[in-house]
């Protein structure tokens, strides 16, 4: 098989890259280890920055997002039993966020690719990448047990944190920057109408909790937990008791309860590799970096990377010029490090660290008090939360 860009991974990064390339008249093939049903049902992130929602609309993917996405103009930071509003829209000159589940983004992208005759191979096995330091990279894989090979001009490494592309780069090329957090998030989806219009980020002495939603009938909640928390120890009753303890405010606000339809634990880390390119291999999204979910940035960063990568590839295929491609990693990393800083900062401000002493707790509360009372501090949070410019 021959194509211009071979893409490994049909997550947000790989599918969006394929779609943006198609809009530029560039052919690609996407290889995905999982089935279409699996990736279209995988519960993950839910908040789209204004920057991401704008990109989706510009790319012709805005119709269902506009209809079904929940537009939000603020968030709450809650501590000491009180919710403090941060008015994102007012603080950023009219920008906002949209709650729209990651798997809905995936469904829209898969449908757009298939309608345009795009090639996505699901359920592929034994994917390996070759010769990407030359002008003729190759991807080998098995489909239905048969060996296949793709010849291409570039490889898009969009295969997530546990993919095969990053480890295929020779030792010594990449530098990794990493921080682990000594906690995870236990997340649930519940069939219950959201009881707050806006997301609520809660600092509580028993640990962080986050109130979010997916639709007018589905609430999404998270609790800070141990990184290796055993879900078997968390029957629904215990989850609800802990949620209510952390969320309930002195004015009587608390989440509505309902049947739990999904439950999982996510570990938390910050991770960046530099550079994000090697020869004709370009890494994008979680293959190159991970953020803790407190800033709601993982999916948004993946989309931002491929918007920059698609521009570089378009320049190359139109004119043979490589300036944008050569600067891909540098361009992305400037923004990525700012988003890393924001995600680390939100995480540090809102979670309980076992190593913290009373001083640290007083400092965290002072920071929350500052952020919710100083317009300068709120504005900084708001402009990062709605998404820095590309
Ligand atoms: P992915 O979405 O991981 O896509 C990579 C794709 O590559 C996958 O479909 C995978 O199956 C495929 N793949 C992997 N290896 C191969 C291979 N060898 N061959 C072919 N295909 C392969 N972010 C938030 O902002 N908020 C959240 O609440 C949140 N929750 C999360 C929960 C979980 C469990 C996880 C894992 C992530 C979460 N994230 C969250 C992060 C966010 O979902 C990711 O940042 C986002 O999915 C990144 O997109 P991506 O396309 O780079 O990678
Ligand atoms: C979510 O709705 O899943 C969500 C919202 C905000 C975050 C992380 C996750 O910071």
Short mmCIF file of C-alpha atoms and ligand atoms in Angstrom, two decimals:
data_model
loop_
_atom_site.label_atom_id
_atom_site.label_comp_id
_atom_site.label_asym_id
_atom_site.label_seq_id
_atom_site.Cartn_x
_atom_site.Cartn_y
_atom_site.Cartn_z
CA UNK A 1 0.00 0.00 0.00
CA UNK A 2 1.10 3.54 -0.64
CA UNK A 3 -0.09 6.77 0.98
CA UNK A 4 1.31 10.21 1.78
CA UNK A 5 0.98 10.02 5.58
CA UNK A 6 0.76 6.79 7.57
CA UNK A 7 -0.88 7.41 10.94
CA UNK A 8 -0.63 5.04 13.90
CA UNK A 9 -3.56 5.40 16.33
CA UNK A 10 -7.20 6.47 15.90
CA UNK A 11 -7.49 8.62 19.02
CA UNK A 12 -8.31 12.31 18.78
CA UNK A 13 -4.78 13.09 17.49
CA UNK A 14 -4.65 10.47 14.71
CA UNK A 15 -8.20 10.97 13.44
CA UNK A 16 -8.01 14.77 13.52
CA UNK A 17 -4.65 14.68 11.73
CA UNK A 18 -6.16 12.47 9.02
CA UNK A 19 -9.17 14.79 8.69
CA UNK A 20 -7.11 18.02 8.53
CA UNK A 21 -4.78 16.47 5.94
CA UNK A 22 -7.79 15.45 3.86
CA UNK A 23 -9.00 19.08 3.91
CA UNK A 24 -5.59 20.02 2.46
CA UNK A 25 -5.91 17.36 -0.24
CA UNK A 26 -3.37 15.02 1.41
CA UNK A 27 -4.01 11.26 1.62
CA UNK A 28 -3.47 9.25 4.77
CA UNK A 29 -4.13 5.79 6.21
CA UNK A 30 -4.96 5.38 9.91
CA UNK A 31 -4.09 2.14 11.75
CA UNK A 32 -5.88 1.35 15.02
CA UNK A 33 -5.26 -1.61 17.33
CA UNK A 34 -8.81 -1.56 18.74
CA UNK A 35 -12.24 -1.94 17.14
CA UNK A 36 -14.41 0.98 16.01
CA UNK A 37 -16.98 0.10 18.71
CA UNK A 38 -14.29 0.16 21.39
CA UNK A 39 -12.85 3.57 20.54
CA UNK A 40 -16.32 5.06 20.07
CA UNK A 41 -17.33 3.92 23.57
CA UNK A 42 -14.13 4.63 25.53
CA UNK A 43 -14.96 7.07 28.37
CA UNK A 44 -12.26 9.70 28.84
CA UNK A 45 -12.04 13.48 28.81
CA UNK A 46 -14.98 15.84 28.46
CA UNK A 47 -13.99 19.49 28.31
CA UNK A 48 -13.17 21.22 25.02
CA UNK A 49 -11.32 24.51 25.14
CA UNK A 50 -12.68 27.32 23.02
CA UNK A 51 -9.54 26.80 20.89
CA UNK A 52 -10.51 23.15 20.22
CA UNK A 53 -14.19 23.88 19.61
CA UNK A 54 -13.17 26.61 17.11
CA UNK A 55 -10.80 24.23 15.33
CA UNK A 56 -13.52 21.61 15.06
CA UNK A 57 -15.97 24.14 13.64
CA UNK A 58 -13.38 25.43 11.11
CA UNK A 59 -12.75 21.82 10.07
CA UNK A 60 -16.47 21.26 9.39
CA UNK A 61 -16.96 19.15 12.53
CA UNK A 62 -18.96 21.66 14.55
CA UNK A 63 -22.55 20.74 13.79
CA UNK A 64 -23.33 18.08 16.44
CA UNK A 65 -20.91 19.72 18.85
CA UNK A 66 -22.90 22.95 18.60
CA UNK A 67 -26.21 21.13 18.96
CA UNK A 68 -25.35 18.65 21.74
CA UNK A 69 -22.31 20.19 23.44
CA UNK A 70 -22.98 22.07 26.67
CA UNK A 71 -21.56 25.58 26.48
CA UNK A 72 -20.14 26.79 29.81
CA UNK A 73 -19.15 30.30 30.78
CA UNK A 74 -17.54 29.59 34.13
CA UNK A 75 -16.34 27.12 36.75
CA UNK A 76 -16.46 27.03 40.53
CA UNK A 77 -13.56 26.55 42.91
CA UNK A 78 -14.96 25.19 46.17
CA UNK A 79 -13.20 25.15 49.56
CA UNK A 80 -14.19 25.62 53.20
CA UNK A 81 -17.73 24.61 52.21
CA UNK A 82 -18.26 27.50 49.77
CA UNK A 83 -18.35 27.56 45.95
CA UNK A 84 -16.55 30.54 44.41
CA UNK A 85 -17.41 31.36 40.78
CA UNK A 86 -14.77 32.10 38.16
CA UNK A 87 -16.51 33.78 35.22
CA UNK A 88 -14.39 32.55 32.32
CA UNK A 89 -16.29 34.43 29.63
CA UNK A 90 -16.18 37.80 31.33
CA UNK A 91 -12.49 37.40 32.23
CA UNK A 92 -11.38 36.37 28.73
CA UNK A 93 -13.30 38.81 26.57
CA UNK A 94 -16.05 36.40 25.58
CA UNK A 95 -14.39 32.95 25.45
CA UNK A 96 -15.93 29.79 26.91
CA UNK A 97 -15.58 25.98 27.16
CA UNK A 98 -17.81 23.18 25.86
CA UNK A 99 -18.58 19.93 27.66
CA UNK A 100 -18.63 17.26 24.95
CA UNK A 101 -17.33 13.76 25.65
CA UNK A 102 -14.13 12.64 23.97
CA UNK A 103 -15.86 9.59 22.48
CA UNK A 104 -18.38 11.91 20.81
CA UNK A 105 -15.44 13.74 19.19
CA UNK A 106 -14.16 10.33 18.09
CA UNK A 107 -17.55 9.37 16.59
CA UNK A 108 -17.71 12.67 14.65
CA UNK A 109 -14.17 12.20 13.33
CA UNK A 110 -14.63 8.55 12.33
CA UNK A 111 -17.86 9.40 10.54
CA UNK A 112 -16.26 12.35 8.71
CA UNK A 113 -13.33 10.20 7.58
CA UNK A 114 -15.54 7.36 6.40
CA UNK A 115 -17.94 9.69 4.56
CA UNK A 116 -14.95 11.23 2.75
CA UNK A 117 -13.72 7.77 1.71
CA UNK A 118 -10.85 7.91 4.23
CA UNK A 119 -9.05 4.69 5.10
CA UNK A 120 -9.06 3.56 8.73
CA UNK A 121 -7.96 0.00 9.49
CA UNK A 122 -9.35 -1.14 12.85
CA UNK A 123 -8.24 -4.23 14.83
CA UNK A 124 -4.74 -4.25 13.33
CA UNK A 125 -1.96 -6.21 15.04
CA UNK A 126 1.84 -6.18 15.29
CA UNK A 127 2.27 -2.61 14.06
CA UNK A 128 5.92 -1.65 13.56
CA UNK A 129 7.55 1.41 11.98
CA UNK A 130 10.68 1.40 9.81
CA UNK A 131 13.11 3.61 7.84
CA UNK A 132 11.72 6.86 9.24
CA UNK A 133 15.22 8.36 9.26
CA UNK A 134 15.13 8.04 5.42
CA UNK A 135 12.78 9.64 2.86
CA UNK A 136 10.86 6.36 2.54
CA UNK A 137 9.32 5.39 5.87
CA UNK A 138 7.30 2.19 6.15
CA UNK A 139 4.70 0.80 8.51
CA UNK A 140 4.18 -2.95 8.80
CA UNK A 141 1.16 -4.56 10.46
CA UNK A 142 -1.18 -7.54 10.32
CA UNK A 143 -4.81 -7.33 9.35
CA UNK A 144 -6.91 -10.51 9.75
CA UNK A 145 -3.62 -12.36 10.22
CA UNK A 146 -2.18 -11.20 6.85
CA UNK A 147 1.05 -9.14 6.80
CA UNK A 148 0.69 -5.69 5.19
CA UNK A 149 3.08 -2.82 4.50
CA UNK A 150 2.45 0.90 3.93
CA UNK A 151 5.00 3.06 2.08
CA UNK A 152 4.58 6.71 2.96
CA UNK A 153 6.29 10.10 3.02
CA UNK A 154 5.71 10.71 6.74
CA UNK A 155 4.54 8.81 9.79
CA UNK A 156 2.19 10.42 12.31
CA UNK A 157 2.85 8.79 15.69
CA UNK A 158 -0.54 9.25 17.35
CA UNK A 159 -0.60 5.98 19.28
CA UNK A 160 -0.93 7.36 22.79
CA UNK A 161 1.28 6.97 25.83
CA UNK A 162 1.60 3.16 25.59
CA UNK A 163 2.08 3.05 21.81
CA UNK A 164 4.95 1.58 19.82
CA UNK A 165 6.21 4.66 17.96
CA UNK A 166 8.01 6.51 20.75
CA UNK A 167 9.96 3.39 21.86
CA UNK A 168 10.98 2.78 18.21
CA UNK A 169 13.15 5.91 18.18
CA UNK A 170 16.84 5.07 18.77
CA UNK A 171 18.12 5.45 22.31
CA UNK A 172 19.73 8.80 23.05
CA UNK A 173 17.54 10.87 20.69
CA UNK A 174 14.75 11.74 23.12
CA UNK A 175 14.87 13.34 26.52
CA UNK A 176 11.95 12.62 28.86
CA UNK A 177 10.76 15.04 31.55
CA UNK A 178 8.46 13.44 34.06
CA UNK A 179 6.65 13.85 37.37
CA UNK A 180 4.40 11.28 39.05
CA UNK A 181 1.70 12.28 41.50
CA UNK A 182 1.11 10.16 44.61
CA UNK A 183 -2.63 9.84 43.88
CA UNK A 184 -5.15 8.97 41.18
CA UNK A 185 -8.76 9.83 40.35
CA UNK A 186 -11.68 7.49 40.88
CA UNK A 187 -14.28 8.57 38.30
CA UNK A 188 -17.93 7.66 37.90
CA UNK A 189 -20.68 8.39 35.41
CA UNK A 190 -24.10 8.51 37.06
CA UNK A 191 -27.59 8.73 35.61
CA UNK A 192 -28.48 11.89 37.50
CA UNK A 193 -29.27 15.40 36.30
CA UNK A 194 -26.31 17.73 36.98
CA UNK A 195 -27.16 19.79 40.07
CA UNK A 196 -24.80 22.64 39.15
CA UNK A 197 -24.70 24.56 35.88
CA UNK A 198 -20.91 24.75 36.05
CA UNK A 199 -18.06 22.37 36.90
CA UNK A 200 -17.03 22.40 40.56
CA UNK A 201 -13.35 21.82 41.51
CA UNK A 202 -13.34 21.05 45.24
CA UNK A 203 -10.50 21.19 47.74
CA UNK A 204 -11.41 19.18 50.84
CA UNK A 205 -9.38 17.90 53.77
CA UNK A 206 -10.21 14.33 52.67
CA UNK A 207 -8.91 15.09 49.17
CA UNK A 208 -9.86 16.69 45.86
CA UNK A 209 -13.21 16.08 44.16
CA UNK A 210 -14.52 17.25 40.78
CA UNK A 211 -18.11 17.69 39.69
CA UNK A 212 -18.67 17.60 35.92
CA UNK A 213 -21.37 16.41 33.56
CA UNK A 214 -21.93 14.82 30.17
CA UNK A 215 -25.53 15.73 29.35
CA UNK A 216 -28.67 17.12 30.99
CA UNK A 217 -29.21 13.64 32.49
CA UNK A 218 -25.67 12.37 33.18
CA UNK A 219 -23.32 13.59 35.93
CA UNK A 220 -19.54 12.88 35.87
CA UNK A 221 -17.76 12.88 39.25
CA UNK A 222 -14.19 12.25 40.37
CA UNK A 223 -12.50 11.70 43.75
CA UNK A 224 -8.82 11.87 44.61
CA UNK A 225 -7.79 8.31 45.58
CA UNK A 226 -4.68 6.13 45.83
CA UNK A 227 -2.90 5.67 42.46
CA UNK A 228 -3.49 1.90 42.67
CA UNK A 229 -6.94 2.14 44.27
CA UNK A 230 -8.81 -1.18 44.19
CA UNK A 231 -12.26 -0.55 42.69
CA UNK A 232 -13.57 -3.66 44.45
CA UNK A 233 -13.27 -1.67 47.69
CA UNK A 234 -15.57 1.01 46.28
CA UNK A 235 -19.17 -0.22 46.08
CA UNK A 236 -21.56 2.52 44.95
CA UNK A 237 -22.71 3.31 48.51
CA UNK A 238 -19.17 4.08 49.60
CA UNK A 239 -18.52 6.19 46.49
CA UNK A 240 -21.65 8.29 47.15
CA UNK A 241 -20.88 8.75 50.85
CA UNK A 242 -17.38 9.99 50.05
CA UNK A 243 -18.60 12.20 47.19
CA UNK A 244 -21.23 13.85 49.39
CA UNK A 245 -18.75 14.42 52.22
CA UNK A 246 -16.32 16.19 49.93
CA UNK A 247 -18.77 18.13 47.77
CA UNK A 248 -21.51 19.29 50.18
CA UNK A 249 -21.35 23.06 50.76
CA UNK A 250 -22.72 25.04 53.68
CA UNK A 251 -25.55 26.43 51.52
CA UNK A 252 -26.77 22.83 51.02
CA UNK A 253 -25.47 22.24 47.45
CA UNK A 254 -24.50 18.67 46.58
CA UNK A 255 -24.57 16.48 43.46
CA UNK A 256 -27.75 14.60 42.60
CA UNK A 257 -27.38 10.83 43.00
CA UNK A 258 -28.44 8.14 40.54
CA UNK A 259 -27.43 4.73 39.16
CA UNK A 260 -23.67 4.46 38.53
CA UNK A 261 -23.14 3.43 34.90
CA UNK A 262 -19.34 3.53 34.73
CA UNK A 263 -16.51 3.50 37.26
CA UNK A 264 -12.72 3.65 36.76
CA UNK A 265 -9.38 4.79 38.19
CA UNK A 266 -6.95 7.07 36.29
CA UNK A 267 -3.37 7.56 37.40
CA UNK A 268 -1.82 10.99 37.26
CA UNK A 269 1.44 12.08 35.73
CA UNK A 270 3.11 14.94 33.91
CA UNK A 271 5.34 13.80 31.03
CA UNK A 272 7.01 15.44 28.02
CA UNK A 273 9.51 14.13 25.51
CA UNK A 274 11.76 16.39 23.49
CA UNK A 275 12.03 16.61 20.56
CA UNK A 276 8.65 15.49 19.15
CA UNK A 277 10.12 14.53 15.77
CA UNK A 278 12.86 12.34 14.39
CA UNK A 279 13.52 12.15 10.64
CA UNK A 280 10.12 11.64 9.04
CA UNK A 281 8.40 10.52 12.23
CA UNK A 282 6.25 13.09 14.08
CA UNK A 283 4.82 12.41 17.53
CA UNK A 284 1.54 14.04 18.56
CA UNK A 285 -0.79 13.92 21.56
CA UNK A 286 -0.27 11.45 24.40
CA UNK A 287 2.53 9.73 22.44
CA UNK A 288 4.60 12.83 23.23
CA UNK A 289 3.16 14.20 26.46
CA UNK A 290 0.75 13.52 29.33
CA UNK A 291 -0.86 15.99 31.71
CA UNK A 292 -2.73 15.28 34.94
CA UNK A 293 -6.43 15.78 34.13
CA UNK A 294 -6.99 18.63 36.61
CA UNK A 295 -6.64 21.27 33.89
CA UNK A 296 -8.77 19.26 31.39
CA UNK A 297 -6.02 19.58 28.79
CA UNK A 298 -5.07 16.10 27.47
CA UNK A 299 -7.46 15.95 24.54
CA UNK A 300 -7.05 19.65 23.79
CA UNK A 301 -3.26 19.37 23.56
CA UNK A 302 -3.59 16.40 21.20
CA UNK A 303 -5.78 18.44 18.85
CA UNK A 304 -3.45 21.47 19.03
CA UNK A 305 -0.42 19.34 18.07
CA UNK A 306 -2.03 17.93 14.95
CA UNK A 307 -3.35 21.34 13.86
CA UNK A 308 0.29 22.50 13.81
CA UNK A 309 1.52 19.28 12.19
CA UNK A 310 -1.11 19.39 9.44
CA UNK A 311 -0.04 22.95 8.54
CA UNK A 312 3.58 21.81 8.25
CA UNK A 313 2.69 18.84 6.08
CA UNK A 314 0.45 20.99 3.88
CA UNK A 315 3.32 23.43 3.31
CA UNK A 316 5.61 20.53 2.40
CA UNK A 317 3.24 18.85 -0.06
CA UNK A 318 2.29 22.17 -1.71
CA UNK A 319 5.73 23.72 -2.05
CA UNK A 320 8.38 21.19 -0.99
CA UNK A 321 9.37 23.62 1.78
CA UNK A 322 10.07 22.18 5.21
CA UNK A 323 10.34 25.22 7.50
CA UNK A 324 7.09 24.56 9.35
CA UNK A 325 7.79 20.84 9.64
CA UNK A 326 11.33 21.45 10.85
CA UNK A 327 9.96 23.74 13.56
CA UNK A 328 7.06 21.42 14.51
CA UNK A 329 8.52 20.24 17.79
CA UNK A 330 9.76 23.68 18.83
CA UNK A 331 6.39 25.31 17.98
CA UNK A 332 4.37 22.70 19.88
CA UNK A 333 6.65 22.55 22.90
CA UNK A 334 6.41 26.26 23.69
CA UNK A 335 2.66 25.89 24.16
CA UNK A 336 2.86 22.40 25.69
CA UNK A 337 5.14 23.57 28.49
CA UNK A 338 2.73 26.37 29.37
CA UNK A 339 -0.11 23.85 29.48
CA UNK A 340 2.06 21.50 31.56
CA UNK A 341 2.66 24.33 34.00
CA UNK A 342 -1.05 25.10 34.24
CA UNK A 343 -2.02 21.42 34.74
CA UNK A 344 0.67 20.96 37.41
CA UNK A 345 -0.44 24.19 39.14
CA UNK A 346 -4.14 23.25 39.21
CA UNK A 347 -3.17 19.78 40.50
CA UNK A 348 -0.86 21.16 43.19
CA UNK A 349 -3.37 23.75 44.36
CA UNK A 350 -6.34 21.39 44.64
CA UNK A 351 -5.05 17.99 45.86
CA UNK A 352 -4.00 16.78 49.29
CA UNK A 353 -0.41 15.53 49.27
CA UNK A 354 0.45 13.01 52.00
CA UNK A 355 3.85 14.72 52.39
CA UNK A 356 2.28 18.14 53.07
CA UNK A 357 2.31 19.57 56.56
CA UNK A 358 0.00 22.14 58.16
CA UNK A 359 2.00 24.96 56.60
CA UNK A 360 1.37 23.56 53.11
CA UNK A 361 -2.35 23.26 53.75
CA UNK A 362 -2.59 26.86 54.94
CA UNK A 363 -0.61 27.89 51.84
CA UNK A 364 -3.01 25.97 49.55
CA UNK A 365 -6.03 27.61 51.16
CA UNK A 366 -4.39 31.03 50.87
CA UNK A 367 -3.78 30.36 47.20
CA UNK A 368 -7.42 29.36 46.65
CA UNK A 369 -8.53 32.48 48.51
CA UNK A 370 -6.22 34.60 46.33
CA UNK A 371 -7.31 32.98 43.05
CA UNK A 372 -10.99 33.45 43.85
CA UNK A 373 -10.67 37.05 45.03
CA UNK A 374 -7.99 38.70 42.86
CA UNK A 375 -9.14 39.62 39.36
CA UNK A 376 -5.54 39.33 38.12
CA UNK A 377 -5.20 35.77 39.46
CA UNK A 378 -8.65 34.75 38.17
CA UNK A 379 -7.83 36.13 34.74
CA UNK A 380 -4.68 34.03 34.57
CA UNK A 381 -6.63 30.89 35.45
CA UNK A 382 -9.38 31.76 32.98
CA UNK A 383 -7.15 32.44 29.96
CA UNK A 384 -5.37 29.11 30.48
CA UNK A 385 -8.59 27.19 31.09
CA UNK A 386 -10.33 28.36 27.89
CA UNK A 387 -7.15 27.60 25.94
CA UNK A 388 -4.06 29.59 25.01
CA UNK A 389 -3.88 30.67 21.36
CA UNK A 390 -2.27 28.20 18.95
P1 LIG B 1 -5.23 8.25 22.58
O1 LIG B 1 -6.58 8.78 22.76
O2 LIG B 1 -4.64 7.40 23.63
O3 LIG B 1 -5.23 7.46 21.20
C1 LIG B 1 -4.19 6.58 20.82
C2 LIG B 1 -4.80 5.49 19.97
O4 LIG B 1 -3.74 4.67 19.49
C3 LIG B 1 -5.73 4.58 20.76
O5 LIG B 1 -6.95 4.47 20.08
C4 LIG B 1 -4.98 3.27 20.84
O6 LIG B 1 -5.85 2.15 20.85
C5 LIG B 1 -4.14 3.32 19.59
N1 LIG B 1 -2.93 2.51 19.63
C6 LIG B 1 -2.07 2.34 20.67
N2 LIG B 1 -1.06 1.53 20.31
C7 LIG B 1 -1.28 1.19 19.02
C8 LIG B 1 -0.59 0.36 18.10
N3 LIG B 1 0.54 -0.27 18.44
N4 LIG B 1 -1.10 0.23 16.86
C9 LIG B 1 -2.25 0.86 16.50
N5 LIG B 1 -2.94 1.65 17.34
C10 LIG B 1 -2.46 1.81 18.59
N6 LIG B 1 -7.90 14.02 29.69
C11 LIG B 1 -8.62 15.02 30.19
O7 LIG B 1 -8.38 16.16 29.81
N7 LIG B 1 -9.62 14.76 31.11
C12 LIG B 1 -9.92 13.48 31.52
O8 LIG B 1 -10.83 13.27 32.32
C13 LIG B 1 -9.18 12.43 31.01
N8 LIG B 1 -9.44 11.15 31.39
C14 LIG B 1 -8.67 10.15 30.89
C15 LIG B 1 -8.89 8.83 31.30
C16 LIG B 1 -8.08 7.80 30.82
C17 LIG B 1 -8.33 6.37 31.28
C18 LIG B 1 -7.03 8.09 29.92
C19 LIG B 1 -6.12 6.99 29.40
C20 LIG B 1 -6.83 9.40 29.50
C21 LIG B 1 -7.63 10.44 29.98
N9 LIG B 1 -7.43 11.77 29.58
C22 LIG B 1 -8.16 12.75 30.09
C23 LIG B 1 -6.45 12.13 28.60
C24 LIG B 1 -7.03 12.24 27.19
O9 LIG B 1 -8.06 11.32 27.04
C25 LIG B 1 -5.89 12.01 26.24
O10 LIG B 1 -4.96 13.07 26.41
C26 LIG B 1 -6.29 11.91 24.77
O11 LIG B 1 -6.99 10.71 24.55
C27 LIG B 1 -5.05 11.95 23.89
O12 LIG B 1 -5.38 11.64 22.57
P2 LIG B 1 -4.36 10.84 21.64
O13 LIG B 1 -5.04 10.73 20.33
O14 LIG B 1 -3.03 11.47 21.71
O15 LIG B 1 -4.17 9.42 22.32
C1 LIG B 2 -14.59 15.57 32.73
O1 LIG B 2 -15.72 16.05 32.56
O2 LIG B 2 -14.34 14.38 32.51
C2 LIG B 2 -13.49 16.44 33.21
C3 LIG B 2 -13.72 17.79 33.41
C4 LIG B 2 -12.71 18.60 33.87
C5 LIG B 2 -11.47 18.06 34.13
C6 LIG B 2 -11.22 16.72 33.92
C7 LIG B 2 -12.25 15.90 33.47
O3 LIG B 2 -10.48 18.86 34.61
#
